[in-house]
Coordinates of C-alpha atoms and ligand atoms in Angstrom, one line a residue:
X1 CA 137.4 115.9 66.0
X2 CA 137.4 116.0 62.1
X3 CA 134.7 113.1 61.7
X4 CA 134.3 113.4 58.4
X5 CA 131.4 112.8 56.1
X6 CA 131.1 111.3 52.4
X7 CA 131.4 115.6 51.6
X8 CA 134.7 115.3 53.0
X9 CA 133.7 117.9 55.4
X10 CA 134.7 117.8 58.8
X11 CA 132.0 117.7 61.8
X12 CA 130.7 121.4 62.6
X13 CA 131.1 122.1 58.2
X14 CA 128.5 119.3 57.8
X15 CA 126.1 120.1 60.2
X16 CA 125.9 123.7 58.7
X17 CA 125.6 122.4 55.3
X18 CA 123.3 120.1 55.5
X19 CA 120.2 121.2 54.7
X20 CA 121.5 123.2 52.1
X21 CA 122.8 120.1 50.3
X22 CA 119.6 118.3 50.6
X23 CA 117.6 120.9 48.4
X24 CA 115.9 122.9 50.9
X25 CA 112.9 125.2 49.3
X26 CA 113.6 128.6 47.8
X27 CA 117.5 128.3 49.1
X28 CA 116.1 128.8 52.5
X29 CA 119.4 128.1 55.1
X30 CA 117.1 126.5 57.6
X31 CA 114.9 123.4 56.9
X32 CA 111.8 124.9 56.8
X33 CA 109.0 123.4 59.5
X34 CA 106.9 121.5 58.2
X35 CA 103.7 121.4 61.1
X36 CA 101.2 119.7 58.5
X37 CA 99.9 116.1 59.9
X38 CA 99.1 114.3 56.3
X39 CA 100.5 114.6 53.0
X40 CA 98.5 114.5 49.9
X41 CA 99.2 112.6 46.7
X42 CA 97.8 113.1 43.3
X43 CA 98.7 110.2 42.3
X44 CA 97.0 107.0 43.6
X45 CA 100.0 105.0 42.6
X46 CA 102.5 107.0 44.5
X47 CA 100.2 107.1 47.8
X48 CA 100.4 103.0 47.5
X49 CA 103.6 102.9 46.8
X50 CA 105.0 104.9 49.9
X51 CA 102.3 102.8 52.1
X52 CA 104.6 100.2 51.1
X53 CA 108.0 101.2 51.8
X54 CA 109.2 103.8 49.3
X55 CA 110.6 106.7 50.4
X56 CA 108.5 109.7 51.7
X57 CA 105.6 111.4 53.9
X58 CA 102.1 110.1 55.1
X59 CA 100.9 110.9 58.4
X60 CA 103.6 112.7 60.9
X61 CA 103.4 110.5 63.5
X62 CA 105.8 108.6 61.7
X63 CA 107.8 111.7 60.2
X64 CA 108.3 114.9 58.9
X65 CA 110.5 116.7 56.3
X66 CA 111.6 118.7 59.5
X67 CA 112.5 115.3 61.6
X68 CA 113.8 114.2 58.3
X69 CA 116.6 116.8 57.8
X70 CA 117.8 116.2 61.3
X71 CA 117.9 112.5 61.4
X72 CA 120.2 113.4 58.1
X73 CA 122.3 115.2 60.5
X74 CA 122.3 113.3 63.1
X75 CA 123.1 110.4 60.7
X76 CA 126.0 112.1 59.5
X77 CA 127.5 112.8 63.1
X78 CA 127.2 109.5 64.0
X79 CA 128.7 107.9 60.5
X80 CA 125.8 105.8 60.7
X81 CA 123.6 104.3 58.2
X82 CA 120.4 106.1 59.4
X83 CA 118.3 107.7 62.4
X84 CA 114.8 108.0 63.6
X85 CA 113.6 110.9 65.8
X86 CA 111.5 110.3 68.9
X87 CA 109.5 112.5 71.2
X88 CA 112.7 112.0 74.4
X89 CA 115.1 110.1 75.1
X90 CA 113.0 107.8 77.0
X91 CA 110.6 107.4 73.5
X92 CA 113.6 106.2 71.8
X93 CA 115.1 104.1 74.4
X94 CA 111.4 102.6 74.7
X95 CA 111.1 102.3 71.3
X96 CA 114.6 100.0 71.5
X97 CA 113.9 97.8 74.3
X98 CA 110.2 97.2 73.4
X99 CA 110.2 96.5 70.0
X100 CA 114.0 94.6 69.9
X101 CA 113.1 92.4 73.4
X102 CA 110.8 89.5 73.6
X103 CA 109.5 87.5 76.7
X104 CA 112.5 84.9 77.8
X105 CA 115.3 87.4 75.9
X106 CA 118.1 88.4 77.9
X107 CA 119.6 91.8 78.2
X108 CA 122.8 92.6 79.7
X109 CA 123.3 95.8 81.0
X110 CA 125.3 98.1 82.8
X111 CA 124.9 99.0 87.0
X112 CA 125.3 102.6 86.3
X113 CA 122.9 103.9 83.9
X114 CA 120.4 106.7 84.2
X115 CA 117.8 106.5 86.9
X116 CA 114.5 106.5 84.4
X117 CA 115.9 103.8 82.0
X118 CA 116.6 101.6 84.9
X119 CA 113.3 102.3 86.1
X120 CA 112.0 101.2 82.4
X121 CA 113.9 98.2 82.6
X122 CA 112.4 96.8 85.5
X123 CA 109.0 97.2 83.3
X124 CA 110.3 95.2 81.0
X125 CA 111.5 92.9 83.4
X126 CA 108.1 92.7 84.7
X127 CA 106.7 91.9 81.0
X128 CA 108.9 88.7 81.1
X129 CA 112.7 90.0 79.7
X130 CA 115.7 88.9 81.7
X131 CA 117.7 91.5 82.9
X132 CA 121.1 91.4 84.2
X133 CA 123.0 94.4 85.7
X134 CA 126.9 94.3 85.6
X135 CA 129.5 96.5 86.3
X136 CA 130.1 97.5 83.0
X137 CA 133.8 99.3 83.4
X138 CA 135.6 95.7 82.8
X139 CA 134.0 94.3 79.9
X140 CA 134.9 90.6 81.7
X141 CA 132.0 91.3 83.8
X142 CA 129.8 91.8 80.6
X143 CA 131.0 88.7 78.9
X144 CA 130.4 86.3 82.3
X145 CA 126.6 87.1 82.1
X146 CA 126.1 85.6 78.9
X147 CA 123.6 83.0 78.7
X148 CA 122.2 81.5 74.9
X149 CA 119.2 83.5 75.5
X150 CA 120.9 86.5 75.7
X151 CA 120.2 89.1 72.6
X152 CA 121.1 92.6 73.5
X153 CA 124.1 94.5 75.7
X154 CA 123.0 98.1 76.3
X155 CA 125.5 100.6 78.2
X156 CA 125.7 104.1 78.4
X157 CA 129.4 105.8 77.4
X158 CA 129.8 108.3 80.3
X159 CA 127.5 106.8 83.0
X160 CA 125.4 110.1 84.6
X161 CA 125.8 110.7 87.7
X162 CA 128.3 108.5 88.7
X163 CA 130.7 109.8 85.4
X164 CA 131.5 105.6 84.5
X165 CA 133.3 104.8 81.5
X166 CA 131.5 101.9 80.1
X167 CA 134.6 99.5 78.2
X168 CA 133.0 99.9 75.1
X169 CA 135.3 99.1 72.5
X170 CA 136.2 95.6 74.4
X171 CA 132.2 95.0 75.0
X172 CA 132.0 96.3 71.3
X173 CA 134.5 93.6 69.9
X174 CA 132.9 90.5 71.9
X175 CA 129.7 91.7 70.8
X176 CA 130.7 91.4 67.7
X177 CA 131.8 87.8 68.2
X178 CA 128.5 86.7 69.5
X179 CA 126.1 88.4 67.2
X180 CA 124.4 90.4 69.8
X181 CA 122.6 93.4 69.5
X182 CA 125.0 96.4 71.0
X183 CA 123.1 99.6 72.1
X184 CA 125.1 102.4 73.2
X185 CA 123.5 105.4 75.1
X186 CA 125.6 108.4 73.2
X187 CA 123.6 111.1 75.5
X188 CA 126.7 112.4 77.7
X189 CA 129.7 112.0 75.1
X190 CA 127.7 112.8 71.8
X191 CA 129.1 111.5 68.3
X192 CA 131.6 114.7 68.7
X193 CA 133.5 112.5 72.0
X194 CA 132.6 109.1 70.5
X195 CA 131.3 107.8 67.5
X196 CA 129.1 104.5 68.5
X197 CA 130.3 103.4 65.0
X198 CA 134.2 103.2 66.4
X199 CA 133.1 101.0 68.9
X200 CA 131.3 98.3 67.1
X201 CA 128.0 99.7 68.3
X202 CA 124.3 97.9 66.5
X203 CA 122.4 101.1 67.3
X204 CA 123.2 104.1 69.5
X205 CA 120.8 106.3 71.6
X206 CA 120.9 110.0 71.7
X207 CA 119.0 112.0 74.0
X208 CA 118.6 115.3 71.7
X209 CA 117.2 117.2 74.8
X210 CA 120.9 117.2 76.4
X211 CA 124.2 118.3 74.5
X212 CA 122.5 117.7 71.1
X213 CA 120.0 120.4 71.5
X214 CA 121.8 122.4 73.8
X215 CA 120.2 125.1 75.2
X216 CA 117.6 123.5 77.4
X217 CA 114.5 124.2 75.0
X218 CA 113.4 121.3 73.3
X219 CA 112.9 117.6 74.2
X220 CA 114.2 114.8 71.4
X221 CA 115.7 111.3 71.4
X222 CA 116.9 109.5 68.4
X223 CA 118.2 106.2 67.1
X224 CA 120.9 106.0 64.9
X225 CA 121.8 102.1 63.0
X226 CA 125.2 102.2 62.6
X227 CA 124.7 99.6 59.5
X228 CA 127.2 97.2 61.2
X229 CA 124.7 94.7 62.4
X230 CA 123.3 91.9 60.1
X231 CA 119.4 91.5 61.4
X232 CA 119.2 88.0 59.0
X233 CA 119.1 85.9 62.3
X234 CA 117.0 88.6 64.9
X235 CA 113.9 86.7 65.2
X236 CA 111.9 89.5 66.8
X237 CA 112.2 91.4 63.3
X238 CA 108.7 91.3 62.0
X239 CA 108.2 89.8 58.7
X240 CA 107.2 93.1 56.7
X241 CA 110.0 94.7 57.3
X242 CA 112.5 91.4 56.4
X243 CA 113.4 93.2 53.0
X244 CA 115.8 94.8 51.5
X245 CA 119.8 95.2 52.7
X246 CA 119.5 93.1 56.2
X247 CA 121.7 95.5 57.5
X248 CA 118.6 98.1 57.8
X249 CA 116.0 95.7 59.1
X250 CA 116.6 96.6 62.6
X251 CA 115.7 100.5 62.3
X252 CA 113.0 99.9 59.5
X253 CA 111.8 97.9 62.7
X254 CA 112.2 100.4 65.4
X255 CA 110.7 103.0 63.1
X256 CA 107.4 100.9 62.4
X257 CA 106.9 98.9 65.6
X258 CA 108.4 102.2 67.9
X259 CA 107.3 105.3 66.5
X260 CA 104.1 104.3 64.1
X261 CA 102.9 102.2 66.6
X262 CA 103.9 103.7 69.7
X263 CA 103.9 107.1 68.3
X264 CA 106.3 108.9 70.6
X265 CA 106.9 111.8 67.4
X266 CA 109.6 114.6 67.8
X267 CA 107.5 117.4 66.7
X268 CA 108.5 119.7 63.8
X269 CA 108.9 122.5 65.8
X270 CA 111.2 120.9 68.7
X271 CA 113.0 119.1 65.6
X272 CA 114.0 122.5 64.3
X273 CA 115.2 124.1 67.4
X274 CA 117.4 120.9 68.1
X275 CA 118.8 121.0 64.5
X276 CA 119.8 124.6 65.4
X277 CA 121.2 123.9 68.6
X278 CA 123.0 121.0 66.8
X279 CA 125.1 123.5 64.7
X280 CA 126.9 125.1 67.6
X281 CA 127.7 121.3 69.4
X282 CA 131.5 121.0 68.9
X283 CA 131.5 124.3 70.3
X284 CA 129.7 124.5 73.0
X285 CA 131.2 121.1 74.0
X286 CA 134.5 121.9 73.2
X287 CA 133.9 125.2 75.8
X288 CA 132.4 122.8 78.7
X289 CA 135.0 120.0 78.4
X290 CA 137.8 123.0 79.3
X291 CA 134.9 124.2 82.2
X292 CA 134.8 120.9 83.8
X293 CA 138.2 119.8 83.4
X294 CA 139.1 123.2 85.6
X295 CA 136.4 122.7 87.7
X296 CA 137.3 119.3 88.6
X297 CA 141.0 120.5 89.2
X298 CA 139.5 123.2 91.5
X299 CA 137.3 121.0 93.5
X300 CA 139.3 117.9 93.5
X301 CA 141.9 120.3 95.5
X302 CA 139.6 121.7 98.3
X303 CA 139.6 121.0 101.7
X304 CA 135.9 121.0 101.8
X305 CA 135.4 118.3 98.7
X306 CA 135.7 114.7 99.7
X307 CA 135.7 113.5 96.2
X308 CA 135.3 114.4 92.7
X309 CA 134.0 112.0 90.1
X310 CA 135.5 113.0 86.8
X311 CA 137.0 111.3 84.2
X312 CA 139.6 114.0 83.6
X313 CA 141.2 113.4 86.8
X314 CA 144.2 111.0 86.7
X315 CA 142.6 109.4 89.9
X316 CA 139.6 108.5 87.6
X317 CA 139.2 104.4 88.1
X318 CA 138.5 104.6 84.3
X319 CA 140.7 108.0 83.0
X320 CA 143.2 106.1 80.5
X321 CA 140.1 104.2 78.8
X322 CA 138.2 107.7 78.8
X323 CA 141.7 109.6 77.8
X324 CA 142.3 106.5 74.4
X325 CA 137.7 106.7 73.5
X326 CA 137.4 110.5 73.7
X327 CA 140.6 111.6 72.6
X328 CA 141.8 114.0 75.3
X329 CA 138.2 115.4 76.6
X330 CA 136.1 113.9 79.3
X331 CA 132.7 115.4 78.8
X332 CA 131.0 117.9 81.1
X333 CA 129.7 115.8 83.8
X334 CA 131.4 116.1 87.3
X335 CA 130.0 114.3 90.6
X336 CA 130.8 116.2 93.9
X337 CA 130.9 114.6 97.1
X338 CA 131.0 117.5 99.7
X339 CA 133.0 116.6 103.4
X340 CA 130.1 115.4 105.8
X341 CA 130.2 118.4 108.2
X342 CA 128.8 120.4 105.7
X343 CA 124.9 120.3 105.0
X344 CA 124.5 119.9 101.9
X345 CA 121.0 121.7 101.2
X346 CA 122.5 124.9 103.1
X347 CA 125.3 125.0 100.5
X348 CA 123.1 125.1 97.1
X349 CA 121.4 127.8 98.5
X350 CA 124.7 129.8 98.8
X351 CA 125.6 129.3 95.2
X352 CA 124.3 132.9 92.9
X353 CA 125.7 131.4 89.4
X354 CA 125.1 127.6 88.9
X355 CA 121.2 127.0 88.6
X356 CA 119.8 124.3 91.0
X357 CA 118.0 122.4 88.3
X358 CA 117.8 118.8 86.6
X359 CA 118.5 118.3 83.5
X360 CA 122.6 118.3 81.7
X361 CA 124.3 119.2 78.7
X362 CA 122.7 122.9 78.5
X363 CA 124.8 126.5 78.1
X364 CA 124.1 127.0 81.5
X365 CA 125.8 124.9 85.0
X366 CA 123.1 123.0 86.4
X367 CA 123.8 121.2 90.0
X368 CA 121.5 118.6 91.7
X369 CA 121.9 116.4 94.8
X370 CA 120.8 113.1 93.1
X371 CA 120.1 110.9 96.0
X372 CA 117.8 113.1 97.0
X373 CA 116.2 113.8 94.3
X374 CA 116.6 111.7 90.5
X375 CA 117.7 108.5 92.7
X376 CA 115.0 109.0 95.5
X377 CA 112.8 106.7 94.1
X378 CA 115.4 103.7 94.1
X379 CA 115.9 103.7 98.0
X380 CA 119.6 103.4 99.9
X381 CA 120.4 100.2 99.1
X382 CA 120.1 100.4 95.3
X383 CA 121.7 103.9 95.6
X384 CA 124.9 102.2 98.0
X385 CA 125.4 99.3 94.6
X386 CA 125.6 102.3 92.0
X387 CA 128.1 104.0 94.1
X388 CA 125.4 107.2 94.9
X389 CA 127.0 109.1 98.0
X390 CA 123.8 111.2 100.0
X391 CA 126.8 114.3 99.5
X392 CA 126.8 113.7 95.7
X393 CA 125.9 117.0 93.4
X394 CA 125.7 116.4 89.7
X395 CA 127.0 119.5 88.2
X396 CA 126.5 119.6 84.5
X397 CA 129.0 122.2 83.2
X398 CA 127.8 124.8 80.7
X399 CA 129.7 127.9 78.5
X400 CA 129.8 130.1 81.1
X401 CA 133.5 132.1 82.3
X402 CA 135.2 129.7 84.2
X403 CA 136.0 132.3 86.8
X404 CA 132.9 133.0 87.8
X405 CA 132.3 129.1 88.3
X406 CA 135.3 128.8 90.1
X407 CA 134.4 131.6 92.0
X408 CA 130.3 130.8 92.9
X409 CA 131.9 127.2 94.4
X410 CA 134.3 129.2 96.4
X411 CA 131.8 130.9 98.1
X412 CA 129.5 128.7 98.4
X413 CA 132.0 126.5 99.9
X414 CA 133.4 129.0 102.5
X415 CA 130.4 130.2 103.4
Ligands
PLP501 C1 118.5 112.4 80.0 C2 118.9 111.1 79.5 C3 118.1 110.2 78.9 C4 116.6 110.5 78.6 O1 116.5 111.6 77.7 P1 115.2 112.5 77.7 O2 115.3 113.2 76.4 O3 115.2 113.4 78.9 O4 114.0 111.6 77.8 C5 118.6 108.9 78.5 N1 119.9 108.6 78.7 C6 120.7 109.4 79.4 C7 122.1 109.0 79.6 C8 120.3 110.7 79.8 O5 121.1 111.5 80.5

């Protein structure tokens, strides 16, 4: 997608020349890392003065020039108006709910959404936050659970396992309308499927350890503000941070109340190997769109496959919202629901190529049999509402040949 940035650049040319527009030291390609915990000033002045809000480094708990130069990147995926860097996902999902959520707020959120942030909203459930689940797809269902209390809608874009397609422009738009805080979970689409930005988002979530990253050796999450949301009225926005554009009050926020306080800090060296990975994202994603749109067309047409959950396939419930938000590619996620006279354990332990792992958005194909595993926890009933078959593999679809995907299902399916 050319998402273009203010260099007029499209998406992969700005994320290979970013830190060399930013000044890096001695023309160095890379950001260097930058492990040191405190930064020294010579002047007393200057020391104060960043204290109290200018622009630069203290203590790394709260930043980096490493984490710096990929929340510029990140930034600029996104379109956004700025990013902080957490530890995972979860830190900066945390870091959203906890610091944006008081006692008696109400959130609305989606059904389907990932396993561990349901389980950290019924935490903050249990601290006194209403939360209502809906079924996200038909943004009707979003809109009926409003109540005045309500502050925040949080939805994922491509729901994992199930493969959802939250109706985010339409949530987006009415979100809009009501002044409430609109939280997009980026992690399976990225900003190269869908900018949170397009679809009226307040803030979007990126876990950096999936697609971002890439390669399945470094854990990250990040906020990114689009700049769309006007914090003047947010009454959980602490009173220090109530300067400046009101438009950057909510991340100034998150960043002080979320990462200072809560300290869940992306580490230099993690940052670097994410912003690396980055560089390559729009290929490798380009490469496992193709994979699991073949995949799907493979699987959806064997004997042995009860159904396939991808957003690709015409018969997707959501397919023309995905085919109009991600402009022709569906993301690499595929759910598999195998036919019941075949055990399921038995048939992962055929399979020679795809790596019976959790985790997604690596180079290599990962497969997992969620209910028994990620969605364990949650118990049948729970599983039966988010539409979590006992036969359902999550496959997430790397860069490898297609063929010899094709070929480890066959196999393992025939077998
Ligand atoms: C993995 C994931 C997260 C959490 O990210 P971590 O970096 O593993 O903590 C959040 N949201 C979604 C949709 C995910 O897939």
């Amino acid at each position: 997608m050319a998402n273009k940035d203010n260099s007029g650049n499209g998406f992969t040319t700005t994320i290979l020349h970013s830190d060399r527009r930013s000044s890096v030291e001695h023309g160095a390609i890379h950001k260097p890392l930058h492990p040191s915990s405190e930064y020294a000033f010579s002047d007393a002045r200057e020391l104060a003065a960043v204290f109290q809000g200018k622009k630069g480094f203290t203590y790394a708990r709260q930043g980096t020039p490493t984490t710096a130069a990929l929340e510029d990147k990140i930034t600029k995926m996104e379109g956004g108006a700025g990013t902080v860097t957490f530890a995972t996902g979860m830190a900066a999902l945390t870091a959203v709910f906890f610091t944006l959520l008081r006692k008696g707020d109400h959130l609305i959120t989606s059904q389907f959404i990932f396993g561990n942030t349901n389980s950290l909203l019924t935490t903050l459930a249990g601290l006194g936050v209403e939360v209502t689940l809906v079924d996200a797809t038909d943004g009707e269902n979003v809109k009926a659970a409003w109540r005045p209390e309500t502050r925040m809608v949080f939805v994922e874009t491509i729901a994992n396992p199930g493969t959802q397609i939250a109706d985010l422009r339409a949530i987006g738009q009415w979100c809009k309308e009501k002044n409430l805080v609109y939280v997009v979970d980026g992690t399976l689409s990225t900003p190269w499927l869908c900018r949170g930005i397009d679809v009226h988002a307040s803030l979007v979530v990126n876990s950096l350890s999936k697609h971002l990253g890439g390669h399945g050796h470094a854990l990250g999450g990040a906020v990114t503000s689009t700049g769309l949301y006007d914090w003047t009225g947010y009454e959980a926005i602490a009173e220090p941070y109530r300067k400046g554009s009101p438009y950057d009050w909510g991340l100034t926020h998150i960043k002080k109340k979320g990462l200072r306080d809560m300290g869940g800090t992306l580490s230099a060296d993690s940052a670097h190997r994410i912003a690396v990975g980055s560089e390559t994202l729009a290929l490798r994603l380009a490469k496992e769109c193709s994979n699991a749109m073949r995949l799907a067309q493979y699987l959806d047409a064997h004997p042995k496959v009860a159904k396939v959950h991808y957003p690709g396939l015409a018969g997707h419930p959501q397919h023309k919202l995905a085919d109009e938000l991600f402009q022709h590619r569906f993301g690499a996620l595929l759910g598999v629901e195998l036919v019941d006279n075949i055990d399921v354990f038995e048939f992962l332990n055929r399979l020679r190529v795809l790596i019976l792992a959790t985790h997604l958005g690596d180079t290599r194909t990962l497969v997992l049999p969620v209910a028994h595993t990620i969605y364990y926890e949650m118990g049948p009933e729970r599983r039966a509402v988010m539409g979590i078959a006992d036969s359902l593999l999550r496959v997430s679809v790397g860069i490898e040949d297609i063929e010899d995907l094709i070929e480890d299902f066959r196999q393992a399916l025939e077998g």
